[in-house]
PDB file of C-alpha atoms in Angstrom:
ATOM      1  CA  UNK A  22     -36.650 -57.355 -80.867  1.00 40.00           C
ATOM      2  CA  UNK A  23     -36.476 -53.626 -80.209  1.00 44.00           C
ATOM      3  CA  UNK A  24     -35.878 -52.202 -76.725  1.00 51.00           C
ATOM      4  CA  UNK A  25     -39.380 -50.765 -76.700  1.00 51.00           C
ATOM      5  CA  UNK A  26     -40.955 -54.094 -77.630  1.00 53.00           C
ATOM      6  CA  UNK A  27     -38.846 -55.857 -75.031  1.00 62.00           C
ATOM      7  CA  UNK A  28     -40.330 -53.779 -72.244  1.00 70.00           C
ATOM      8  CA  UNK A  29     -43.847 -54.033 -73.646  1.00 68.00           C
ATOM      9  CA  UNK A  30     -43.514 -57.819 -73.793  1.00 60.00           C
ATOM     10  CA  UNK A  31     -42.553 -57.747 -70.107  1.00 63.00           C
ATOM     11  CA  UNK A  32     -45.731 -55.825 -69.295  1.00 63.00           C
ATOM     12  CA  UNK A  33     -44.051 -52.620 -68.124  1.00 68.00           C
ATOM     13  CA  UNK A  34     -44.717 -49.125 -69.393  1.00 69.00           C
ATOM     14  CA  UNK A  35     -41.167 -47.883 -69.902  1.00 70.00           C
ATOM     15  CA  UNK A  36     -41.036 -44.440 -71.503  1.00 68.00           C
ATOM     16  CA  UNK A  37     -37.468 -44.063 -72.685  1.00 69.00           C
ATOM     17  CA  UNK A  38     -38.079 -40.929 -74.749  1.00 68.00           C
ATOM     18  CA  UNK A  39     -39.779 -39.123 -71.880  1.00 70.00           C
ATOM     19  CA  UNK A  40     -37.541 -40.097 -68.992  1.00 74.00           C
ATOM     20  CA  UNK A  41     -34.042 -40.798 -70.381  1.00 75.00           C
ATOM     21  CA  UNK A  42     -33.437 -37.110 -71.036  1.00 81.00           C
ATOM     22  CA  UNK A  43     -34.450 -36.331 -67.436  1.00 87.00           C
ATOM     23  CA  UNK A  44     -32.367 -39.164 -66.009  1.00 93.00           C
ATOM     24  CA  UNK A  45     -29.574 -40.735 -68.113  1.00 91.00           C
ATOM     25  CA  UNK A  46     -29.522 -43.749 -65.764  1.00 94.00           C
ATOM     26  CA  UNK A  47     -33.201 -44.577 -66.313  1.00 91.00           C
ATOM     27  CA  UNK A  48     -32.717 -47.451 -68.767  1.00 90.00           C
ATOM     28  CA  UNK A  49     -29.876 -49.007 -66.756  1.00 94.00           C
ATOM     29  CA  UNK A  50     -31.992 -48.949 -63.605  1.00 95.00           C
ATOM     30  CA  UNK A  51     -34.910 -50.674 -65.330  1.00 93.00           C
ATOM     31  CA  UNK A  52     -32.609 -53.235 -66.913  1.00 92.00           C
ATOM     32  CA  UNK A  53     -31.002 -53.990 -63.547  1.00 96.00           C
ATOM     33  CA  UNK A  54     -34.422 -54.835 -62.125  1.00 95.00           C
ATOM     34  CA  UNK A  55     -35.258 -56.975 -65.158  1.00 93.00           C
ATOM     35  CA  UNK A  56     -31.977 -58.860 -64.765  1.00 93.00           C
ATOM     36  CA  UNK A  57     -32.771 -59.491 -61.093  1.00 94.00           C
ATOM     37  CA  UNK A  58     -35.805 -61.501 -62.226  1.00 92.00           C
ATOM     38  CA  UNK A  59     -38.472 -59.131 -60.960  1.00 92.00           C
ATOM     39  CA  UNK A  60     -40.719 -59.411 -64.018  1.00 87.00           C
ATOM     40  CA  UNK A  61     -42.581 -62.498 -62.833  1.00 87.00           C
ATOM     41  CA  UNK A  62     -43.322 -61.242 -59.324  1.00 91.00           C
ATOM     42  CA  UNK A  63     -46.891 -60.265 -58.471  1.00 87.00           C
ATOM     43  CA  UNK A  64     -47.617 -57.138 -56.490  1.00 88.00           C
ATOM     44  CA  UNK A  65     -51.055 -55.496 -56.304  1.00 84.00           C
ATOM     45  CA  UNK A  66     -54.126 -56.528 -58.227  1.00 80.00           C
ATOM     46  CA  UNK A  67     -53.231 -57.341 -61.817  1.00 84.00           C
ATOM     47  CA  UNK A  68     -50.075 -55.224 -61.799  1.00 88.00           C
ATOM     48  CA  UNK A  69     -46.709 -56.882 -61.432  1.00 90.00           C
ATOM     49  CA  UNK A  70     -43.933 -55.786 -59.101  1.00 93.00           C
ATOM     50  CA  UNK A  71     -41.662 -54.295 -61.755  1.00 93.00           C
ATOM     51  CA  UNK A  72     -44.514 -52.381 -63.390  1.00 91.00           C
ATOM     52  CA  UNK A  73     -45.373 -50.915 -59.993  1.00 94.00           C
ATOM     53  CA  UNK A  74     -41.775 -49.841 -59.365  1.00 95.00           C
ATOM     54  CA  UNK A  75     -41.536 -48.094 -62.715  1.00 94.00           C
ATOM     55  CA  UNK A  76     -44.906 -46.421 -62.143  1.00 94.00           C
ATOM     56  CA  UNK A  77     -43.798 -44.977 -58.809  1.00 97.00           C
ATOM     57  CA  UNK A  78     -40.757 -43.461 -60.539  1.00 96.00           C
ATOM     58  CA  UNK A  79     -43.014 -41.940 -63.209  1.00 94.00           C
ATOM     59  CA  UNK A  80     -45.429 -40.554 -60.633  1.00 96.00           C
ATOM     60  CA  UNK A  81     -42.682 -38.924 -58.586  1.00 97.00           C
ATOM     61  CA  UNK A  82     -41.343 -37.313 -61.731  1.00 95.00           C
ATOM     62  CA  UNK A  83     -44.832 -35.959 -62.519  1.00 95.00           C
ATOM     63  CA  UNK A  84     -44.898 -34.626 -58.963  1.00 98.00           C
ATOM     64  CA  UNK A  85     -41.787 -32.643 -59.997  1.00 97.00           C
ATOM     65  CA  UNK A  86     -39.479 -34.435 -57.586  1.00 98.00           C
ATOM     66  CA  UNK A  87     -35.680 -34.481 -58.077  1.00 97.00           C
ATOM     67  CA  UNK A  88     -33.838 -37.283 -59.843  1.00 97.00           C
ATOM     68  CA  UNK A  89     -32.548 -38.914 -56.653  1.00 98.00           C
ATOM     69  CA  UNK A  90     -36.059 -39.237 -55.199  1.00 98.00           C
ATOM     70  CA  UNK A  91     -37.474 -40.656 -58.426  1.00 98.00           C
ATOM     71  CA  UNK A  92     -34.672 -43.208 -58.371  1.00 98.00           C
ATOM     72  CA  UNK A  93     -35.472 -44.042 -54.759  1.00 98.00           C
ATOM     73  CA  UNK A  94     -39.063 -44.507 -55.890  1.00 98.00           C
ATOM     74  CA  UNK A  95     -38.079 -47.094 -58.474  1.00 97.00           C
ATOM     75  CA  UNK A  96     -36.170 -48.981 -55.779  1.00 98.00           C
ATOM     76  CA  UNK A  97     -38.409 -48.178 -52.829  1.00 97.00           C
ATOM     77  CA  UNK A  98     -38.973 -51.810 -51.784  1.00 96.00           C
ATOM     78  CA  UNK A  99     -35.764 -53.386 -53.101  1.00 97.00           C
ATOM     79  CA  UNK A 100     -34.848 -54.863 -49.689  1.00 97.00           C
ATOM     80  CA  UNK A 101     -38.444 -55.773 -48.810  1.00 92.00           C
ATOM     81  CA  UNK A 102     -40.763 -53.712 -46.602  1.00 94.00           C
ATOM     82  CA  UNK A 103     -42.881 -54.197 -43.505  1.00 92.00           C
ATOM     83  CA  UNK A 104     -45.694 -55.476 -45.735  1.00 91.00           C
ATOM     84  CA  UNK A 105     -44.108 -56.519 -49.040  1.00 87.00           C
ATOM     85  CA  UNK A 106     -41.742 -59.490 -48.866  1.00 85.00           C
ATOM     86  CA  UNK A 107     -42.151 -60.779 -52.412  1.00 82.00           C
ATOM     87  CA  UNK A 108     -38.611 -59.778 -53.354  1.00 90.00           C
ATOM     88  CA  UNK A 109     -35.567 -58.837 -51.290  1.00 94.00           C
ATOM     89  CA  UNK A 110     -32.134 -57.858 -52.543  1.00 96.00           C
ATOM     90  CA  UNK A 111     -29.464 -58.814 -50.024  1.00 96.00           C
ATOM     91  CA  UNK A 112     -27.996 -56.023 -47.941  1.00 97.00           C
ATOM     92  CA  UNK A 113     -24.561 -57.233 -49.029  1.00 98.00           C
ATOM     93  CA  UNK A 114     -25.408 -55.631 -52.391  1.00 98.00           C
ATOM     94  CA  UNK A 115     -26.006 -52.143 -51.001  1.00 98.00           C
ATOM     95  CA  UNK A 116     -22.727 -50.828 -52.425  1.00 98.00           C
ATOM     96  CA  UNK A 117     -23.648 -52.106 -55.880  1.00 98.00           C
ATOM     97  CA  UNK A 118     -27.003 -50.376 -55.658  1.00 98.00           C
ATOM     98  CA  UNK A 119     -25.406 -47.132 -54.468  1.00 98.00           C
ATOM     99  CA  UNK A 120     -23.169 -47.248 -57.525  1.00 98.00           C
ATOM    100  CA  UNK A 121     -26.198 -47.668 -59.779  1.00 98.00           C
ATOM    101  CA  UNK A 122     -28.694 -45.177 -58.346  1.00 98.00           C
ATOM    102  CA  UNK A 123     -26.531 -42.952 -56.131  1.00 98.00           C
ATOM    103  CA  UNK A 124     -25.986 -42.859 -52.375  1.00 98.00           C
ATOM    104  CA  UNK A 125     -28.778 -40.397 -51.620  1.00 98.00           C
ATOM    105  CA  UNK A 126     -31.364 -42.396 -53.559  1.00 98.00           C
ATOM    106  CA  UNK A 127     -30.231 -45.668 -51.972  1.00 98.00           C
ATOM    107  CA  UNK A 128     -30.453 -44.163 -48.485  1.00 98.00           C
ATOM    108  CA  UNK A 129     -34.071 -43.064 -48.970  1.00 98.00           C
ATOM    109  CA  UNK A 130     -34.933 -46.455 -50.482  1.00 98.00           C
ATOM    110  CA  UNK A 131     -33.237 -48.193 -47.539  1.00 98.00           C
ATOM    111  CA  UNK A 132     -35.209 -46.103 -45.057  1.00 98.00           C
ATOM    112  CA  UNK A 133     -38.460 -46.877 -46.852  1.00 97.00           C
ATOM    113  CA  UNK A 134     -37.708 -50.584 -46.730  1.00 97.00           C
ATOM    114  CA  UNK A 135     -36.835 -50.730 -43.041  1.00 97.00           C
ATOM    115  CA  UNK A 136     -38.913 -47.957 -41.479  1.00 97.00           C
ATOM    116  CA  UNK A 137     -40.956 -49.088 -38.495  1.00 97.00           C
ATOM    117  CA  UNK A 138     -44.226 -47.699 -39.782  1.00 96.00           C
ATOM    118  CA  UNK A 139     -46.099 -47.293 -36.512  1.00 95.00           C
ATOM    119  CA  UNK A 140     -43.491 -44.928 -35.054  1.00 97.00           C
ATOM    120  CA  UNK A 141     -43.152 -43.065 -38.345  1.00 98.00           C
ATOM    121  CA  UNK A 142     -46.927 -42.618 -38.473  1.00 97.00           C
ATOM    122  CA  UNK A 143     -47.037 -41.304 -34.903  1.00 98.00           C
ATOM    123  CA  UNK A 144     -44.470 -38.617 -35.709  1.00 98.00           C
ATOM    124  CA  UNK A 145     -46.313 -37.563 -38.864  1.00 98.00           C
ATOM    125  CA  UNK A 146     -49.778 -37.481 -37.279  1.00 98.00           C
ATOM    126  CA  UNK A 147     -48.635 -35.657 -34.153  1.00 98.00           C
ATOM    127  CA  UNK A 148     -46.798 -32.983 -36.121  1.00 97.00           C
ATOM    128  CA  UNK A 149     -43.721 -33.599 -33.982  1.00 98.00           C
ATOM    129  CA  UNK A 150     -40.381 -32.058 -34.964  1.00 97.00           C
ATOM    130  CA  UNK A 151     -38.714 -35.394 -34.194  1.00 98.00           C
ATOM    131  CA  UNK A 152     -36.760 -36.643 -37.206  1.00 98.00           C
ATOM    132  CA  UNK A 153     -35.917 -40.239 -36.428  1.00 98.00           C
ATOM    133  CA  UNK A 154     -36.517 -43.496 -38.258  1.00 98.00           C
ATOM    134  CA  UNK A 155     -36.559 -46.775 -36.359  1.00 98.00           C
ATOM    135  CA  UNK A 156     -35.320 -49.880 -38.166  1.00 98.00           C
ATOM    136  CA  UNK A 157     -38.122 -52.460 -37.974  1.00 96.00           C
ATOM    137  CA  UNK A 158     -35.646 -55.369 -37.972  1.00 96.00           C
ATOM    138  CA  UNK A 159     -32.722 -54.225 -35.832  1.00 97.00           C
ATOM    139  CA  UNK A 160     -34.345 -51.583 -33.638  1.00 97.00           C
ATOM    140  CA  UNK A 161     -31.600 -49.125 -34.600  1.00 98.00           C
ATOM    141  CA  UNK A 162     -32.734 -45.498 -34.615  1.00 98.00           C
ATOM    142  CA  UNK A 163     -31.446 -43.175 -37.322  1.00 98.00           C
ATOM    143  CA  UNK A 164     -31.462 -39.430 -36.853  1.00 98.00           C
ATOM    144  CA  UNK A 165     -32.185 -38.025 -40.311  1.00 98.00           C
ATOM    145  CA  UNK A 166     -32.318 -34.573 -41.841  1.00 98.00           C
ATOM    146  CA  UNK A 167     -35.577 -32.763 -42.318  1.00 98.00           C
ATOM    147  CA  UNK A 168     -35.175 -33.218 -46.071  1.00 98.00           C
ATOM    148  CA  UNK A 169     -34.654 -36.963 -45.800  1.00 98.00           C
ATOM    149  CA  UNK A 170     -37.690 -37.260 -43.527  1.00 98.00           C
ATOM    150  CA  UNK A 171     -39.813 -35.294 -45.971  1.00 98.00           C
ATOM    151  CA  UNK A 172     -38.459 -37.285 -48.922  1.00 98.00           C
ATOM    152  CA  UNK A 173     -39.442 -40.504 -47.171  1.00 98.00           C
ATOM    153  CA  UNK A 174     -42.960 -39.205 -46.542  1.00 98.00           C
ATOM    154  CA  UNK A 175     -43.333 -38.100 -50.156  1.00 98.00           C
ATOM    155  CA  UNK A 176     -42.108 -41.434 -51.519  1.00 98.00           C
ATOM    156  CA  UNK A 177     -44.291 -43.322 -49.064  1.00 97.00           C
ATOM    157  CA  UNK A 178     -47.529 -41.565 -49.994  1.00 98.00           C
ATOM    158  CA  UNK A 179     -46.753 -41.668 -53.713  1.00 98.00           C
ATOM    159  CA  UNK A 180     -46.154 -45.418 -53.499  1.00 97.00           C
ATOM    160  CA  UNK A 181     -49.481 -45.957 -51.718  1.00 97.00           C
ATOM    161  CA  UNK A 182     -51.505 -43.796 -54.091  1.00 98.00           C
ATOM    162  CA  UNK A 183     -50.119 -45.765 -57.034  1.00 97.00           C
ATOM    163  CA  UNK A 184     -51.485 -49.034 -55.656  1.00 96.00           C
ATOM    164  CA  UNK A 185     -54.371 -48.366 -53.254  1.00 97.00           C
ATOM    165  CA  UNK A 186     -57.112 -48.723 -55.841  1.00 96.00           C
ATOM    166  CA  UNK A 187     -55.802 -52.124 -56.914  1.00 95.00           C
ATOM    167  CA  UNK A 188     -55.172 -53.281 -53.345  1.00 92.00           C
ATOM    168  CA  UNK A 189     -58.725 -52.190 -52.320  1.00 93.00           C
ATOM    169  CA  UNK A 190     -57.529 -51.603 -48.731  1.00 95.00           C
ATOM    170  CA  UNK A 191     -58.570 -47.961 -48.686  1.00 97.00           C
ATOM    171  CA  UNK A 192     -58.627 -47.661 -44.896  1.00 96.00           C
ATOM    172  CA  UNK A 193     -55.046 -48.852 -44.355  1.00 96.00           C
ATOM    173  CA  UNK A 194     -53.214 -46.279 -42.178  1.00 96.00           C
ATOM    174  CA  UNK A 195     -55.838 -43.800 -43.285  1.00 95.00           C
ATOM    175  CA  UNK A 196     -55.102 -41.003 -40.798  1.00 97.00           C
ATOM    176  CA  UNK A 197     -51.336 -41.295 -41.165  1.00 97.00           C
ATOM    177  CA  UNK A 198     -51.325 -41.408 -44.955  1.00 98.00           C
ATOM    178  CA  UNK A 199     -53.575 -38.366 -45.210  1.00 98.00           C
ATOM    179  CA  UNK A 200     -51.275 -36.529 -42.789  1.00 98.00           C
ATOM    180  CA  UNK A 201     -48.317 -37.678 -44.881  1.00 98.00           C
ATOM    181  CA  UNK A 202     -49.842 -36.124 -47.985  1.00 98.00           C
ATOM    182  CA  UNK A 203     -50.391 -32.829 -46.161  1.00 98.00           C
ATOM    183  CA  UNK A 204     -46.828 -32.928 -44.809  1.00 98.00           C
ATOM    184  CA  UNK A 205     -45.454 -33.588 -48.307  1.00 98.00           C
ATOM    185  CA  UNK A 206     -47.117 -30.563 -49.890  1.00 97.00           C
ATOM    186  CA  UNK A 207     -49.801 -29.398 -52.293  1.00 98.00           C
ATOM    187  CA  UNK A 208     -49.087 -31.826 -55.132  1.00 98.00           C
ATOM    188  CA  UNK A 209     -49.336 -34.813 -52.785  1.00 98.00           C
ATOM    189  CA  UNK A 210     -52.644 -33.532 -51.377  1.00 98.00           C
ATOM    190  CA  UNK A 211     -53.983 -32.928 -54.881  1.00 98.00           C
ATOM    191  CA  UNK A 212     -53.144 -36.484 -55.925  1.00 98.00           C
ATOM    192  CA  UNK A 213     -54.446 -37.943 -52.666  1.00 98.00           C
ATOM    193  CA  UNK A 214     -57.790 -36.213 -53.189  1.00 98.00           C
ATOM    194  CA  UNK A 215     -57.938 -37.303 -56.826  1.00 98.00           C
ATOM    195  CA  UNK A 216     -57.307 -40.963 -56.016  1.00 98.00           C
ATOM    196  CA  UNK A 217     -59.480 -41.140 -52.897  1.00 98.00           C
ATOM    197  CA  UNK A 218     -62.396 -39.560 -54.754  1.00 98.00           C
ATOM    198  CA  UNK A 219     -62.741 -43.014 -56.339  1.00 97.00           C
ATOM    199  CA  UNK A 220     -63.010 -44.832 -53.002  1.00 97.00           C
ATOM    200  CA  UNK A 221     -66.075 -47.123 -52.960  1.00 96.00           C
ATOM    201  CA  UNK A 222     -68.699 -46.840 -50.239  1.00 95.00           C
ATOM    202  CA  UNK A 223     -67.918 -50.340 -49.014  1.00 95.00           C
ATOM    203  CA  UNK A 224     -64.304 -51.519 -48.768  1.00 94.00           C
ATOM    204  CA  UNK A 225     -62.731 -54.695 -47.381  1.00 93.00           C
ATOM    205  CA  UNK A 226     -61.021 -54.864 -44.004  1.00 93.00           C
ATOM    206  CA  UNK A 227     -57.286 -54.341 -44.008  1.00 90.00           C
ATOM    207  CA  UNK A 228     -55.444 -57.649 -43.353  1.00 85.00           C
ATOM    208  CA  UNK A 229     -54.465 -57.789 -39.645  1.00 81.00           C
ATOM    209  CA  UNK A 230     -50.888 -58.751 -40.530  1.00 79.00           C
ATOM    210  CA  UNK A 231     -50.477 -55.363 -42.261  1.00 79.00           C
ATOM    211  CA  UNK A 232     -50.633 -53.715 -38.851  1.00 65.00           C
ATOM    212  CA  UNK A 233     -52.869 -50.784 -39.678  1.00 51.00           C
TER     213      UNK A 233
END
């Protein structure tokens, strides 16, 4: 079985020709996720978890983001998130992941996994210059650079735009996510407007446990 057929059989749209020249680690990163057993995990609508991860990488690349942020996108929920708990790599494997995707990419992915979303949203919506991320599990507060804060916002909105239509929860964190797109720049706003132009007139309520 060819590599291409292998990925197709797993239901993921892996584009080796397009992305391997941009990022020599692309295939290894996909294979690592396959070997972790992520292919059978459901995510949003009819799309599986691994297919979603790969799609977020692709979207960030099309948004002309740097390699490290695309890599963070592929691993954006590797330790679980405030909403998604369908798969969690143990934190004792952080060093292994840093070796695979790089320390900068792992740091942004880590922040995305553990960010306390309500506080993050408040900073974004208010336009505050505060650049802190609160860990939703430990309560630790990380002072981050402006670039890291912006990277997190860009990854966060890209991730949501990739899945919102399948999730159907169009009103989830609506004000904050729109503000996040504006904070992230023109390409995020353009994609936000393109996706949300397809929002139905009637949408379901966001699950209370999602917290927004």
